Structures are given as C-alpha cells and as structure tokens.
C-alpha cells in the first residue's frame, strides 16, 4: 500500500490507489500507516493494480505530451505567446533516443509486471 503525501507532485495522479496524507499531521500519517497494515489483502491488491495501471498509462511520455500541450495552449495564458514553440517536442523525443542508446526502453508497453 502506498502512503503518499498529498503535497507530492504525483498525488493527483496516484490518489485512486494511494492513501494520501498530510505529512505534517503526525496522527494522520500514523492512522494511514495503521490502515495500510490492517487493510485486507483484496483491497491492497485492487489498489496496487490501479496504481500500476495508472503509472503504466501515464508514463514519462504521457507527462511530456501533457506538459508541452499545456505549455502551447493559449487558454492557460490568454493573449500570451505559447511558452513552448512547435518544434520543441523534437528535442524531448531526441532525448528518448539517447535513453534507448543507453539501454532504456522508453515507451515500452509489454512489461507484464506493470499490467
């Protein structure tokens, strides 16, 4: 069971499976840890399956696409020029190629441990 700070950047992404806590609330954190320890196996498995599906679907490539799409979107800053020009995605994707050369497999979708 993932006990995660509600202030973590991924809290909104992982809220469906994690137990979110305010890290400054000591009793709340203790309660969440106790809840996690006492949680039935079936619920732990359901939560972990949701977390894995979410992380598998919303991977680094999803994050890059979301970020660049929002940075280019005029609705986030009406009247201002887009923050990221159109050709910028190529530079990010070029880094993916470098990762592949280093042995990583960006965008790999066939890992059964994540499904």
C-alpha positions as a Markdown table, in Angstrom:
| # | Residue | x | y | z |
|---|---|---|---|---|
| 1 | Unk | 0.0 | 0.0 | 0.0 |
| 2 | Unk | 1.4 | 3.4 | -1.0 |
| 3 | Unk | 1.1 | 6.1 | 1.7 |
| 4 | Unk | 1.8 | 9.3 | -0.1 |
| 5 | Unk | 2.0 | 13.0 | 0.8 |
| 6 | Unk | -0.9 | 15.0 | -0.5 |
| 7 | Unk | 1.7 | 17.6 | -1.4 |
| 8 | Unk | 3.7 | 15.2 | -3.7 |
| 9 | Unk | 3.6 | 16.1 | -7.4 |
| 10 | Unk | 2.1 | 12.7 | -8.3 |
| 11 | Unk | -0.6 | 12.9 | -5.6 |
| 12 | Unk | -3.4 | 13.7 | -8.0 |
| 13 | Unk | -2.2 | 11.0 | -10.4 |
| 14 | Unk | -2.0 | 8.3 | -7.7 |
| 15 | Unk | -4.9 | 9.3 | -5.5 |
| 16 | Unk | -7.1 | 6.4 | -6.7 |
| 17 | Unk | -4.8 | 3.8 | -5.3 |
| 18 | Unk | -2.7 | 5.5 | -2.6 |
| 19 | Unk | -3.6 | 6.6 | 0.9 |
| 20 | Unk | -2.9 | 10.4 | 0.8 |
| 21 | Unk | -1.7 | 12.1 | 4.0 |
| 22 | Unk | -0.7 | 15.5 | 5.2 |
| 23 | Unk | 2.9 | 14.8 | 6.2 |
| 24 | Unk | 2.7 | 17.5 | 8.9 |
| 25 | Unk | -0.2 | 15.7 | 10.6 |
| 26 | Unk | 1.6 | 13.0 | 12.6 |
| 27 | Unk | -1.6 | 11.4 | 13.9 |
| 28 | Unk | -3.0 | 11.3 | 10.3 |
| 29 | Unk | 0.2 | 9.7 | 9.0 |
| 30 | Unk | 0.1 | 7.1 | 11.8 |
| 31 | Unk | -3.5 | 6.4 | 11.1 |
| 32 | Unk | -2.9 | 5.9 | 7.4 |
| 33 | Unk | 0.0 | 3.5 | 8.2 |
| 34 | Unk | -2.2 | 1.6 | 10.6 |
| 35 | Unk | -5.0 | 1.5 | 8.0 |
| 36 | Unk | -2.5 | 0.2 | 5.4 |
| 37 | Unk | -1.2 | -2.5 | 7.8 |
| 38 | Unk | -4.8 | -3.6 | 8.6 |
| 39 | Unk | -6.1 | -3.5 | 5.1 |
| 40 | Unk | -7.5 | -6.7 | 3.7 |
| 41 | Unk | -5.3 | -8.4 | 1.0 |
| 42 | Unk | -8.0 | -8.0 | -1.6 |
| 43 | Unk | -8.2 | -4.2 | -1.2 |
| 44 | Unk | -4.4 | -4.0 | -1.2 |
| 45 | Unk | -4.3 | -5.9 | -4.4 |
| 46 | Unk | -7.0 | -3.7 | -6.0 |
| 47 | Unk | -5.2 | -0.5 | -5.0 |
| 48 | Unk | -1.9 | -1.8 | -6.3 |
| 49 | Unk | -3.5 | -2.9 | -9.6 |
| 50 | Unk | -5.0 | 0.7 | -10.0 |
| 51 | Unk | -1.6 | 2.3 | -9.2 |
| 52 | Unk | 0.2 | 0.0 | -11.7 |
| 53 | Unk | -2.3 | 0.7 | -14.5 |
| 54 | Unk | -2.1 | 4.4 | -13.8 |
| 55 | Unk | 1.7 | 4.5 | -13.9 |
| 56 | Unk | 1.8 | 2.3 | -16.9 |
| 57 | Unk | -0.7 | 4.5 | -18.8 |
| 58 | Unk | 0.6 | 7.9 | -17.6 |
| 59 | Unk | 4.3 | 7.3 | -18.1 |
| 60 | Unk | 7.0 | 9.8 | -18.8 |
| 61 | Unk | 5.9 | 10.1 | -22.4 |
| 62 | Unk | 2.4 | 11.0 | -21.3 |
| 63 | Unk | 3.8 | 13.6 | -18.9 |
| 64 | Unk | 5.9 | 15.2 | -21.7 |
| 65 | Unk | 2.9 | 15.3 | -24.0 |
| 66 | Unk | 0.7 | 16.8 | -21.3 |
| 67 | Unk | 3.3 | 19.4 | -20.3 |
| 68 | Unk | 4.1 | 20.5 | -23.9 |
| 69 | Unk | 0.4 | 20.6 | -24.9 |
| 70 | Unk | -0.4 | 22.8 | -21.9 |
| 71 | Unk | 2.6 | 25.0 | -22.5 |
| 72 | Unk | 1.4 | 25.6 | -26.0 |
| 73 | Unk | -2.2 | 26.1 | -25.1 |
| 74 | Unk | -3.3 | 29.7 | -25.3 |
| 75 | Unk | -6.2 | 29.1 | -22.8 |
| 76 | Unk | -3.6 | 28.8 | -19.9 |
| 77 | Unk | -2.3 | 32.3 | -20.6 |
| 78 | Unk | -4.7 | 34.2 | -22.9 |
| 79 | Unk | -3.1 | 36.7 | -25.1 |
| 80 | Unk | 0.5 | 35.5 | -24.5 |
| 81 | Unk | 2.6 | 33.6 | -26.9 |
| 82 | Unk | 2.9 | 29.9 | -26.3 |
| 83 | Unk | 5.6 | 29.1 | -23.8 |
| 84 | Unk | 7.0 | 26.2 | -25.9 |
| 85 | Unk | 7.3 | 26.6 | -29.7 |
| 86 | Unk | 6.1 | 23.9 | -32.0 |
| 87 | Unk | 9.5 | 22.3 | -32.8 |
| 88 | Unk | 10.4 | 21.7 | -29.1 |
| 89 | Unk | 8.9 | 18.2 | -28.9 |
| 90 | Unk | 11.6 | 17.0 | -31.3 |
| 91 | Unk | 14.3 | 17.9 | -28.7 |
| 92 | Unk | 12.5 | 16.0 | -26.0 |
| 93 | Unk | 12.0 | 13.0 | -28.2 |
| 94 | Unk | 15.7 | 13.2 | -29.2 |
| 95 | Unk | 16.5 | 12.6 | -25.6 |
| 96 | Unk | 14.4 | 9.4 | -25.7 |
| 97 | Unk | 16.6 | 8.2 | -28.4 |
| 98 | Unk | 19.6 | 8.8 | -26.2 |
| 99 | Unk | 18.0 | 6.8 | -23.4 |
| 100 | Unk | 17.4 | 3.9 | -25.8 |
| 101 | Unk | 21.0 | 4.0 | -26.8 |
| 102 | Unk | 21.9 | 3.8 | -23.1 |
| 103 | Unk | 19.8 | 0.6 | -22.8 |
| 104 | Unk | 16.5 | 2.0 | -21.6 |
| 105 | Unk | 13.3 | 1.3 | -23.5 |
| 106 | Unk | 11.2 | 4.4 | -23.4 |
| 107 | Unk | 7.5 | 3.9 | -24.3 |
| 108 | Unk | 7.8 | 0.1 | -23.8 |
| 109 | Unk | 4.4 | -1.3 | -23.3 |
| 110 | Unk | 4.9 | -5.0 | -22.9 |
| 111 | Unk | 6.1 | -5.3 | -19.3 |
| 112 | Unk | 3.7 | -7.8 | -17.7 |
| 113 | Unk | 4.7 | -6.7 | -14.2 |
| 114 | Unk | 3.1 | -3.3 | -14.9 |
| 115 | Unk | -0.2 | -4.6 | -16.2 |
